[in-house]
PDB file of C-alpha atoms in Angstrom:
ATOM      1  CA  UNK A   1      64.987 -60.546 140.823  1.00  0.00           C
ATOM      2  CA  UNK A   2      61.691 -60.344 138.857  1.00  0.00           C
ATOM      3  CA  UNK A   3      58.677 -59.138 140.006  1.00  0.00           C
ATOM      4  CA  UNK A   4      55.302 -59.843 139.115  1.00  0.00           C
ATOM      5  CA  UNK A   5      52.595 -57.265 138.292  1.00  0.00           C
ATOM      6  CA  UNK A   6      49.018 -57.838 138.169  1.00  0.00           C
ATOM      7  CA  UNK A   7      46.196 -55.967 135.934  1.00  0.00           C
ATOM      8  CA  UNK A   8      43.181 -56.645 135.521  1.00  0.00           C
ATOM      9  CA  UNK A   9      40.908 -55.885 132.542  1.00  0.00           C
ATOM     10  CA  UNK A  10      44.031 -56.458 130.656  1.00  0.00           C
ATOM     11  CA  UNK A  11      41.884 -56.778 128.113  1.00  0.00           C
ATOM     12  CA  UNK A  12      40.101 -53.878 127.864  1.00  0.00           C
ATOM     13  CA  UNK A  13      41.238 -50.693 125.791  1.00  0.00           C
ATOM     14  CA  UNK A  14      43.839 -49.961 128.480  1.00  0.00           C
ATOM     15  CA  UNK A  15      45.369 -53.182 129.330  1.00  0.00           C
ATOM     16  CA  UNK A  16      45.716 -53.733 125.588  1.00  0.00           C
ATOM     17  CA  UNK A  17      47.539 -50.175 125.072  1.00  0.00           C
ATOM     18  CA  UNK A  18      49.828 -50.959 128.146  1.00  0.00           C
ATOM     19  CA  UNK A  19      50.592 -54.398 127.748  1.00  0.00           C
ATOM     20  CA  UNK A  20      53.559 -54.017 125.616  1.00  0.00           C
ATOM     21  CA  UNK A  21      54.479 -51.131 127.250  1.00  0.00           C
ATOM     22  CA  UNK A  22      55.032 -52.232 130.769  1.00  0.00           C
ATOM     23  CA  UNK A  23      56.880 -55.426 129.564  1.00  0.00           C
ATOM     24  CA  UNK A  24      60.561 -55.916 131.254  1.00  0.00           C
ATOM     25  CA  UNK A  25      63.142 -58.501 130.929  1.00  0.00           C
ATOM     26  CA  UNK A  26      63.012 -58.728 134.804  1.00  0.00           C
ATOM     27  CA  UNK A  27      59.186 -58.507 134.526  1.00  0.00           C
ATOM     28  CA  UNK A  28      56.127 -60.694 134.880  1.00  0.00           C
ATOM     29  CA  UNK A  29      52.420 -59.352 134.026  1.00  0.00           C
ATOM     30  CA  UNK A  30      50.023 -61.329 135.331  1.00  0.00           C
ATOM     31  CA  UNK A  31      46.774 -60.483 133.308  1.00  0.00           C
ATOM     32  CA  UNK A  32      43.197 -60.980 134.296  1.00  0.00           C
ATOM     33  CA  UNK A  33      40.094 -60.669 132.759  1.00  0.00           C
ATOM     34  CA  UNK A  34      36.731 -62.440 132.206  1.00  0.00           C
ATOM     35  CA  UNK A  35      37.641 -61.779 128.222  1.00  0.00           C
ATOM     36  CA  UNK A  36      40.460 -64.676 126.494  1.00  0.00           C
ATOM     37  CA  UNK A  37      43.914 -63.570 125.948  1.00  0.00           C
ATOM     38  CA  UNK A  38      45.653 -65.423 123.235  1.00  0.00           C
ATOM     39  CA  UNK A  39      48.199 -63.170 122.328  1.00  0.00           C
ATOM     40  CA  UNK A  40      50.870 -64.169 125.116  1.00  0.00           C
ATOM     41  CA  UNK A  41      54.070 -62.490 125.661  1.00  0.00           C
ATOM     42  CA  UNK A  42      56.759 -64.699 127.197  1.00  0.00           C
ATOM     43  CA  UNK A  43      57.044 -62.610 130.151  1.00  0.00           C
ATOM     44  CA  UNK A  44      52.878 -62.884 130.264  1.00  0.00           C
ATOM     45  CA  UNK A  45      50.725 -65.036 132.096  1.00  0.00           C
ATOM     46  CA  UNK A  46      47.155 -64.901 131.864  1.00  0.00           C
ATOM     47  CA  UNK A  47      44.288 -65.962 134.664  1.00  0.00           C
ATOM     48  CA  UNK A  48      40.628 -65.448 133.250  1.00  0.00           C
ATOM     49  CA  UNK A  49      37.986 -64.380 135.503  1.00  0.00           C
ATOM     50  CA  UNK A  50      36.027 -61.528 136.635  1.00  0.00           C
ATOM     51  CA  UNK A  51      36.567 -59.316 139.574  1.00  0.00           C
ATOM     52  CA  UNK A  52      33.115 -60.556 140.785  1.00  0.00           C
ATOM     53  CA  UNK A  53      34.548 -63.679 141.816  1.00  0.00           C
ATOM     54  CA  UNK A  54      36.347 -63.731 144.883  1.00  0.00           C
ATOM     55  CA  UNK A  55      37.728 -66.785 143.942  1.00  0.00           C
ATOM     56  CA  UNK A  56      39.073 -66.006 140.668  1.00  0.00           C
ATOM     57  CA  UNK A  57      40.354 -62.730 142.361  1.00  0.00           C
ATOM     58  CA  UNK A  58      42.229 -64.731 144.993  1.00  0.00           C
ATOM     59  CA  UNK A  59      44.102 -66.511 142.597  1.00  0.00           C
ATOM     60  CA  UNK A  60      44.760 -64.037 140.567  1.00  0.00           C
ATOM     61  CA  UNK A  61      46.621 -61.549 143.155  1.00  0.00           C
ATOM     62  CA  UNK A  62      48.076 -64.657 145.256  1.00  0.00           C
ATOM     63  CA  UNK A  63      51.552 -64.278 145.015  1.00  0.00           C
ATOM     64  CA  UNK A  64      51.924 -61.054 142.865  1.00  0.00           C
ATOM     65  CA  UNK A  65      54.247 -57.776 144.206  1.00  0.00           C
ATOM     66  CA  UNK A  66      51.508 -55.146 142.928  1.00  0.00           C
ATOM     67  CA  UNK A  67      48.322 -55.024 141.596  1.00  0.00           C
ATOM     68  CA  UNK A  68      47.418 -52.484 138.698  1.00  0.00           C
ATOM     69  CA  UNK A  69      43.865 -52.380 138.419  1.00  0.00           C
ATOM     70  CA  UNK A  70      41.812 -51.013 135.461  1.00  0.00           C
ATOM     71  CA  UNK A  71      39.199 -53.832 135.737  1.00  0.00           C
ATOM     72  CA  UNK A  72      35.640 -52.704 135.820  1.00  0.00           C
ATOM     73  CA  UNK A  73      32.985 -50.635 133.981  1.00  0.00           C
ATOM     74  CA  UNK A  74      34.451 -47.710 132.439  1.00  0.00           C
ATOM     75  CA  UNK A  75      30.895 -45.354 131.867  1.00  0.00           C
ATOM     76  CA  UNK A  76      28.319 -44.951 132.932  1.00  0.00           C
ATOM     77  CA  UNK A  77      25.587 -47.990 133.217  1.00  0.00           C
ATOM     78  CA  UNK A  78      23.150 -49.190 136.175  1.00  0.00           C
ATOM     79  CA  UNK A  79      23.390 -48.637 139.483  1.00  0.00           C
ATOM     80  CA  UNK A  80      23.227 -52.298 139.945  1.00  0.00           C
ATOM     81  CA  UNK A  81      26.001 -53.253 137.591  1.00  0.00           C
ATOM     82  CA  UNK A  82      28.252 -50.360 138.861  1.00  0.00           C
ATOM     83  CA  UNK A  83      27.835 -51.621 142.107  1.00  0.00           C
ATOM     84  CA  UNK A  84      28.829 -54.866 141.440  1.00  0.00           C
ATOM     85  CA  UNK A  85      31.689 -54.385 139.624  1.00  0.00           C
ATOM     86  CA  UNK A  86      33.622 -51.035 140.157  1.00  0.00           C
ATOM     87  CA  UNK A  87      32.433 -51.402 144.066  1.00  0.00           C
ATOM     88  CA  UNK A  88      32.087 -54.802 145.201  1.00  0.00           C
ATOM     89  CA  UNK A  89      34.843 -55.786 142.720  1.00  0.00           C
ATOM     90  CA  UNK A  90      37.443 -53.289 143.731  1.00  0.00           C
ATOM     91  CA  UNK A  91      36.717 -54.039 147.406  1.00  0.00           C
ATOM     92  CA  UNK A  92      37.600 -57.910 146.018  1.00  0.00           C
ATOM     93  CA  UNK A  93      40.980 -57.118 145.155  1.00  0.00           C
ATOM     94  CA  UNK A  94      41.670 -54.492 148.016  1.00  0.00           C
ATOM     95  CA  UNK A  95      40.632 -57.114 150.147  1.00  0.00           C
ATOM     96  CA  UNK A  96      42.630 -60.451 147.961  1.00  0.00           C
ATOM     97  CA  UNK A  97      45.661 -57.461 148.398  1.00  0.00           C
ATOM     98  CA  UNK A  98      45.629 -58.203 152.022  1.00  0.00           C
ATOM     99  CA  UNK A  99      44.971 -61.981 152.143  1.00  0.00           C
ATOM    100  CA  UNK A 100      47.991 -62.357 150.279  1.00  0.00           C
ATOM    101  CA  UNK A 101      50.152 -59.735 151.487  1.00  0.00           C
ATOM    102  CA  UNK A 102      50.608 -57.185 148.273  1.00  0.00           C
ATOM    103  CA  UNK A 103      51.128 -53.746 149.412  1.00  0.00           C
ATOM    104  CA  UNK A 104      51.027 -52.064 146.246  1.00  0.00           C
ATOM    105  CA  UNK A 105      47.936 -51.149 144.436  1.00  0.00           C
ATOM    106  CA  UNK A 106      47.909 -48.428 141.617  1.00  0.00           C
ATOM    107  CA  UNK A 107      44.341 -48.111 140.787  1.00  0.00           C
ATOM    108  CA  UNK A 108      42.610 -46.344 137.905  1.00  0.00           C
ATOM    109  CA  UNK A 109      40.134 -43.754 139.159  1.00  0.00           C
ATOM    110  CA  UNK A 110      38.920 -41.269 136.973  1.00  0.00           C
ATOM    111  CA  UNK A 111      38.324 -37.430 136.194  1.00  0.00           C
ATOM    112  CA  UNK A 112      34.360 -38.010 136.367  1.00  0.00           C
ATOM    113  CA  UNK A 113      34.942 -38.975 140.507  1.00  0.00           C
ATOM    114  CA  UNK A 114      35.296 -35.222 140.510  1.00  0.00           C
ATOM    115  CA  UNK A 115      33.626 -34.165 137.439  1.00  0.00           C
ATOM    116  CA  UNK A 116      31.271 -31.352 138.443  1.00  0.00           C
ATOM    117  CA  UNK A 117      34.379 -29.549 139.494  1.00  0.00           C
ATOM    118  CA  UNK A 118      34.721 -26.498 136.999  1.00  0.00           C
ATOM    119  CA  UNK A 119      37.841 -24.581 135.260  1.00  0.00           C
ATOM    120  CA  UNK A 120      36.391 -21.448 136.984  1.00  0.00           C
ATOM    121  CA  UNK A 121      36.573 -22.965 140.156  1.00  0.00           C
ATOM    122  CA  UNK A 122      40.036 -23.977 139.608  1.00  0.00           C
ATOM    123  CA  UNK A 123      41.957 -20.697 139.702  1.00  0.00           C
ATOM    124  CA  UNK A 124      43.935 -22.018 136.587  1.00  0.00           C
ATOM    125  CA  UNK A 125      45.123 -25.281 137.714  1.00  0.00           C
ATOM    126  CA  UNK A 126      42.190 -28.166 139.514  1.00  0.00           C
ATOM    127  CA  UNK A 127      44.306 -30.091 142.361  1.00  0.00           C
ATOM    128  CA  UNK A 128      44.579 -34.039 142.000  1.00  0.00           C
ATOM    129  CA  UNK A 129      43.167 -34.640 145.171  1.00  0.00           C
ATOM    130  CA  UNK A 130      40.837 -32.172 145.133  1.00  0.00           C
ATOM    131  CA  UNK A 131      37.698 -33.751 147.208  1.00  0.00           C
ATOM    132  CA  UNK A 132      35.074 -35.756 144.940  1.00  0.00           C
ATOM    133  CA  UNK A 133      32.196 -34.212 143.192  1.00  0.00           C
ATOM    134  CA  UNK A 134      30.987 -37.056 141.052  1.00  0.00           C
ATOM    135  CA  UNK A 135      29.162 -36.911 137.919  1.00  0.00           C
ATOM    136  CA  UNK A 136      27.006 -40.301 138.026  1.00  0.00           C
ATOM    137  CA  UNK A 137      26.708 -43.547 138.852  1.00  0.00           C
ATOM    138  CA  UNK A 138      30.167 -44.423 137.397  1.00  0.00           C
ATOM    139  CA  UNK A 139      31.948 -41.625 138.647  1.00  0.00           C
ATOM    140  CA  UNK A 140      30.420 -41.819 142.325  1.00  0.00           C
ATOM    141  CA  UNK A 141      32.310 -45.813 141.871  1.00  0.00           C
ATOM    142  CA  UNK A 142      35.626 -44.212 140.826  1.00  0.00           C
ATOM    143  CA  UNK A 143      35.313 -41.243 144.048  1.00  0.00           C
ATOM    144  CA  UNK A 144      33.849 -44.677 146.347  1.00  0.00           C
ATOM    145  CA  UNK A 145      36.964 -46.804 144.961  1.00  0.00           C
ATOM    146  CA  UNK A 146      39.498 -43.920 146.003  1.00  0.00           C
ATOM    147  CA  UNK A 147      37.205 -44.383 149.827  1.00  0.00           C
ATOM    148  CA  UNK A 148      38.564 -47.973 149.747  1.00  0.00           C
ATOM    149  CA  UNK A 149      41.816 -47.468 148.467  1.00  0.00           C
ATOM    150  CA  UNK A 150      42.620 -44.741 151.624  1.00  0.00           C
ATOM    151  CA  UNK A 151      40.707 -46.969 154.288  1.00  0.00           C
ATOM    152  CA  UNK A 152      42.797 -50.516 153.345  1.00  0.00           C
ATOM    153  CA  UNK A 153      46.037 -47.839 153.100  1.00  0.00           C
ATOM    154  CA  UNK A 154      44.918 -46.750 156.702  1.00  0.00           C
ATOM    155  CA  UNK A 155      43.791 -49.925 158.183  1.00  0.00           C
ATOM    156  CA  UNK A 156      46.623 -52.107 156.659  1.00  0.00           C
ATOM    157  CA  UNK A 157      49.534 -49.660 154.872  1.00  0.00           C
ATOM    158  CA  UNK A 158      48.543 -50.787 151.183  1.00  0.00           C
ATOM    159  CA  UNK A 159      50.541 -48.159 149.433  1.00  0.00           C
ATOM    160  CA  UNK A 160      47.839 -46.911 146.938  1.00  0.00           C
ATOM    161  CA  UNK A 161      48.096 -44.337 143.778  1.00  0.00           C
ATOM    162  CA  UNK A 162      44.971 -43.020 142.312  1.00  0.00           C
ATOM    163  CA  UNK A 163      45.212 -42.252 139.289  1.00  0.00           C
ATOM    164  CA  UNK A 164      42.603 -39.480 138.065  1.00  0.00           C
ATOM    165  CA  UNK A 165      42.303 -41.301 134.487  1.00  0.00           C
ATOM    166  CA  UNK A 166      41.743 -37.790 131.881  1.00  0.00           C
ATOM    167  CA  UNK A 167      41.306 -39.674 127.812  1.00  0.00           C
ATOM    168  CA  UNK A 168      43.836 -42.415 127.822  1.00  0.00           C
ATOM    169  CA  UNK A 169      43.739 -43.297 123.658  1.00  0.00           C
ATOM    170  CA  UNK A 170      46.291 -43.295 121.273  1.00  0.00           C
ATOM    171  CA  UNK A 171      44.999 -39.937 120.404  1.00  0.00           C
ATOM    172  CA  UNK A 172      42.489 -37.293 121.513  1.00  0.00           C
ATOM    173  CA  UNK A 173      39.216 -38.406 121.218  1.00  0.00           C
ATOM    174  CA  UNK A 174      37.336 -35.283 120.464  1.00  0.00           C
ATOM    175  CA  UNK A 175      38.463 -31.578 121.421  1.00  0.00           C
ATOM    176  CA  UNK A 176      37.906 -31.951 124.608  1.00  0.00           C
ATOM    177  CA  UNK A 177      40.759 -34.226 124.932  1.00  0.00           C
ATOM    178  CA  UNK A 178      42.756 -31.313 124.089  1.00  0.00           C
ATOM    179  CA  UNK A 179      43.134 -30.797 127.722  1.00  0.00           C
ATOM    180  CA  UNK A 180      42.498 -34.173 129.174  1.00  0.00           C
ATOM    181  CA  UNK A 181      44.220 -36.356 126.877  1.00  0.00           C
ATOM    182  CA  UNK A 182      46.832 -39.037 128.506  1.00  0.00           C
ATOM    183  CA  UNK A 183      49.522 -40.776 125.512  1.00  0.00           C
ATOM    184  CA  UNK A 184      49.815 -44.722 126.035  1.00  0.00           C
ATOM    185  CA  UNK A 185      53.404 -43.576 126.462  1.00  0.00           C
ATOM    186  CA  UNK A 186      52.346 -41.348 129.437  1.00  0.00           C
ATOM    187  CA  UNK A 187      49.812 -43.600 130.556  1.00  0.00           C
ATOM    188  CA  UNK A 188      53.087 -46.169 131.021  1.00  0.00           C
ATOM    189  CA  UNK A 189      55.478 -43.537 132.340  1.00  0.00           C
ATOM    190  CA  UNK A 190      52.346 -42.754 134.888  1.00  0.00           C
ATOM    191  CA  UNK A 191      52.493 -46.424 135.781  1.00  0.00           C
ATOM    192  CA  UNK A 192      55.960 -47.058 135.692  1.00  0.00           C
ATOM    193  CA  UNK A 193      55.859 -43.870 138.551  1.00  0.00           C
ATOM    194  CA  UNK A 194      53.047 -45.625 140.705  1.00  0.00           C
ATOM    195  CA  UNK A 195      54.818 -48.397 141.066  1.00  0.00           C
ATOM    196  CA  UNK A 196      58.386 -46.652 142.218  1.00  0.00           C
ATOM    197  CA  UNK A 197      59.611 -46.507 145.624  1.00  0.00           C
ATOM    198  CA  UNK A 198      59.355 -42.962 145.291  1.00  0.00           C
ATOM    199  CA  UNK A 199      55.074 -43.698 145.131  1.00  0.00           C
ATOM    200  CA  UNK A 200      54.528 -44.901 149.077  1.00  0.00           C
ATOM    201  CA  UNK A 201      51.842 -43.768 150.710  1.00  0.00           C
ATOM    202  CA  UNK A 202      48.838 -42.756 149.676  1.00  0.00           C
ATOM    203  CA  UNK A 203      48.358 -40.450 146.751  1.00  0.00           C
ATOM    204  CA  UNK A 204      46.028 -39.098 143.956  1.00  0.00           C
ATOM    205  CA  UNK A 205      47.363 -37.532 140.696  1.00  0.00           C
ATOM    206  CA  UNK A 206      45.703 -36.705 137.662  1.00  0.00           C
ATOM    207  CA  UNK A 207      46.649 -38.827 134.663  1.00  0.00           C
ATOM    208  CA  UNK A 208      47.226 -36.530 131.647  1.00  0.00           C
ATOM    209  CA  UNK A 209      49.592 -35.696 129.870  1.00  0.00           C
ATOM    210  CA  UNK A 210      51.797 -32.361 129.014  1.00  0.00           C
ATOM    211  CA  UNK A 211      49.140 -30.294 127.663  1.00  0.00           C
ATOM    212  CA  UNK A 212      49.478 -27.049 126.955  1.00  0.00           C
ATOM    213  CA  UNK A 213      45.481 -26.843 127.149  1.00  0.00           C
ATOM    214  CA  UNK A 214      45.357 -28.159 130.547  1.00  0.00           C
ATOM    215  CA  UNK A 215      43.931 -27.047 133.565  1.00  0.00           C
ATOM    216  CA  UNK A 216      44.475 -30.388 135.833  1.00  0.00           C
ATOM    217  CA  UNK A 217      47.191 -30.098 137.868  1.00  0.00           C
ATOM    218  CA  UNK A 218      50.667 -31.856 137.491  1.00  0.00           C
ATOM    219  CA  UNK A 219      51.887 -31.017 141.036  1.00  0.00           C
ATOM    220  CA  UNK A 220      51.208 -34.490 142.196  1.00  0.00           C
ATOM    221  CA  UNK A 221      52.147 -36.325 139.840  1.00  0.00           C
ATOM    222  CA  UNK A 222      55.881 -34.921 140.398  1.00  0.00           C
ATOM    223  CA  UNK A 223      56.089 -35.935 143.624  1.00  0.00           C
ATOM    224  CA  UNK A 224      56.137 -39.660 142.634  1.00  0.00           C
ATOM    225  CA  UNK A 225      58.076 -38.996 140.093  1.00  0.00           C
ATOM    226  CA  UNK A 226      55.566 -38.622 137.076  1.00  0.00           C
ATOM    227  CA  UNK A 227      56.790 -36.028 134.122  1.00  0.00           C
ATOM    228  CA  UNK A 228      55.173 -36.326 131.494  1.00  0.00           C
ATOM    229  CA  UNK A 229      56.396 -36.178 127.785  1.00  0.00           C
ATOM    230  CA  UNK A 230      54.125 -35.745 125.380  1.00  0.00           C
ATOM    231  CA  UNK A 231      51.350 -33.071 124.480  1.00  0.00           C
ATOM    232  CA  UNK A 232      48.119 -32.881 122.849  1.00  0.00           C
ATOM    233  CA  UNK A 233      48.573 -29.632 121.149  1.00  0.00           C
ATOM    234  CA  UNK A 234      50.257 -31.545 118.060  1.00  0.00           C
ATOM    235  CA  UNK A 235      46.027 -32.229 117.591  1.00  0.00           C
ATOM    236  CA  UNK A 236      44.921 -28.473 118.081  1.00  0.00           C
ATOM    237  CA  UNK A 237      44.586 -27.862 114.645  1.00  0.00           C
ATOM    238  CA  UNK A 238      42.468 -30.519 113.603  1.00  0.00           C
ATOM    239  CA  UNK A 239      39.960 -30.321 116.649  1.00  0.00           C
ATOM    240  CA  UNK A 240      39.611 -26.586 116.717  1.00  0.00           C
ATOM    241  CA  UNK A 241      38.012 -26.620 112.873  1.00  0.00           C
ATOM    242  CA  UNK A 242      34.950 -27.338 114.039  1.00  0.00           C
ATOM    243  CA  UNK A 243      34.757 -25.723 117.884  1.00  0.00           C
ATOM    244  CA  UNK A 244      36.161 -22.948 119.259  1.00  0.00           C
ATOM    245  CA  UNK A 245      38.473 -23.063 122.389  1.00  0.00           C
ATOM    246  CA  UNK A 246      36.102 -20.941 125.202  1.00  0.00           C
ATOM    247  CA  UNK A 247      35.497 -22.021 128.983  1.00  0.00           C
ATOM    248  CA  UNK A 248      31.621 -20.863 127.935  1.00  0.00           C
ATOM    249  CA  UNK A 249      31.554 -23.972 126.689  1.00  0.00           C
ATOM    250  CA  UNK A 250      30.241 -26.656 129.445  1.00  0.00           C
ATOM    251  CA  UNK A 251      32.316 -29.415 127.759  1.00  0.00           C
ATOM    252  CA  UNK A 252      35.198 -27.690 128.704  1.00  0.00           C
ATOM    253  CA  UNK A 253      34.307 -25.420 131.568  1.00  0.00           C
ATOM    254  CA  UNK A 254      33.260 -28.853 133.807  1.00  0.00           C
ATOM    255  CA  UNK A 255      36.099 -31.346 134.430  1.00  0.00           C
ATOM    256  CA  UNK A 256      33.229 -34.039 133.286  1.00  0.00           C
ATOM    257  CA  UNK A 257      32.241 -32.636 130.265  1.00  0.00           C
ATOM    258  CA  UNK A 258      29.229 -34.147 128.842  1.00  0.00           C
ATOM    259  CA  UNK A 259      29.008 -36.812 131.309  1.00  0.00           C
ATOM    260  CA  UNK A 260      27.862 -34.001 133.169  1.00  0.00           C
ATOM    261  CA  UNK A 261      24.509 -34.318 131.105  1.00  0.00           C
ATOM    262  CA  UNK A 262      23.855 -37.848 130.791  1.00  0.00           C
ATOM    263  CA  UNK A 263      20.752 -39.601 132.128  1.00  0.00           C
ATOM    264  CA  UNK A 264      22.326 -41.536 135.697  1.00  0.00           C
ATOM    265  CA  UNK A 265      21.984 -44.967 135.325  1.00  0.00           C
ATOM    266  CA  UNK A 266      21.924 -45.324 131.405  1.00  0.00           C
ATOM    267  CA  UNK A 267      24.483 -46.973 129.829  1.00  0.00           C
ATOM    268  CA  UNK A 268      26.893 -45.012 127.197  1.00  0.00           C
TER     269      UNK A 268
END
């Protein structure tokens, strides 16, 4: 029996990493996004539009078994645009989820929903559902999306996974991602996980990867079935020329980092 997926913002940074990742004989990604897709898989289809449009939403989830959703603004930028797009257009496919019966929706949330949180706070390890402590106008969208996501589970039984998004790149992007770095590998096993049997309910789980630098808790992420393989330490070396490895640091004592510091509202 195949199955068909949904993600939006396939064509974003994400969506692009994943694509070929997620791809199964038995299979079908759906992919949305106001950006073209050319580059078709056979076991792709592709529905342009932005999350914006309720229309274009509703056909894109109509008749799809889960919805992945990365679509949206992914830093920071106005308070008008944030709402518009990570609010009003994650409520749009929350609410398209119900129209059209789909009761899975993995959703990508972020680690700047609770980015204030520090590593002293912690005592070692930071919880994945620790409560939110965002650290601006795009983070307050990602700890308000994970508010939908648990009222639509509560109202209508949408099993939902939020997944507390770390650095999801082919590599670390700076040292920082020492800690919070995610593998497109991971990234896919963390998917793969969400969208198990063994993910119903409602959940939130940070999404990083093995890494021996960590301080964000893996606890639950096991119990959906997420283990991680790989582990940013194989970077160590060339980060750590250049900085040294100290929680004095504010990069690396808050779970934001220098989001932490940016002017709210301005874009990145």
């Amino acid at each position: 029996m195949t199955t068909t997926v949904l993600i939006t913002g396939a064509a974003g940074n994400m969506g692009r990493m994943l694509r070929p990742l997620l791809r199964r004989s038995d299979r079908t990604l759906r992919l949305f996004d106001i950006a073209g897709i050319t580059d078709l898989d056979p076991t792709e289809e592709y529905i342009q539009g932005s999350v914006t449009d309720r229309a274009a939403v509703a056909r894109a989830v109509e008749g799809v078994d889960a919805i992945v959703h990365l679509g949206g603004l992914s830093t920071e930028d106005s308070w008008e645009n944030i709402l518009a797009v990570n609010v009003d257009g994650t409520q749009a496919i929350f609410d398209a989820a119900v129209t059209h019966g789909v009761t899975r929706v993995v959703y990508a949330s972020s680690n700047h929903a609770v980015g204030f949180w520090t590593h002293d706070e912690s005592d070692g390890m930071l919880a994945g559902d620790v409560a939110p402590r965002p650290d601006g106008f795009y983070g307050w969208s990602k700890a308000a999306g994970e508010a939908l996501a648990r009222l639509y589970h509560d109202r209508f039984g949408i099993d939902v996974v939020n997944l507390r998004i770390g650095s999801s790149f082919d590599r670390p992007p700076n040292y920082r991602g020492l800690a919070s770095w995610m593998s497109p590998a991971d990234t896919a096993r963390l998917i793969e996980a969400s969208l198990s049997d063994s993910a119903k309910g409602f959940h939130i789980v940070w999404g990083i990867s093995a890494n021996t630098r960590a301080w964000w808790s893996g606890a639950e992420g096991e119990t959906i079935g997420y283990v991680p393989q790989d582990n940013s330490e194989i970077f160590a070396d060339e980060f750590l020329r250049d900085h040294e490895w100290t929680f004095d640091d504010p990069i690396l004592q808050r779970a934001g980092g220098a989001f932490c510091d940016h002017p709210l509202g301005q874009r990145m």
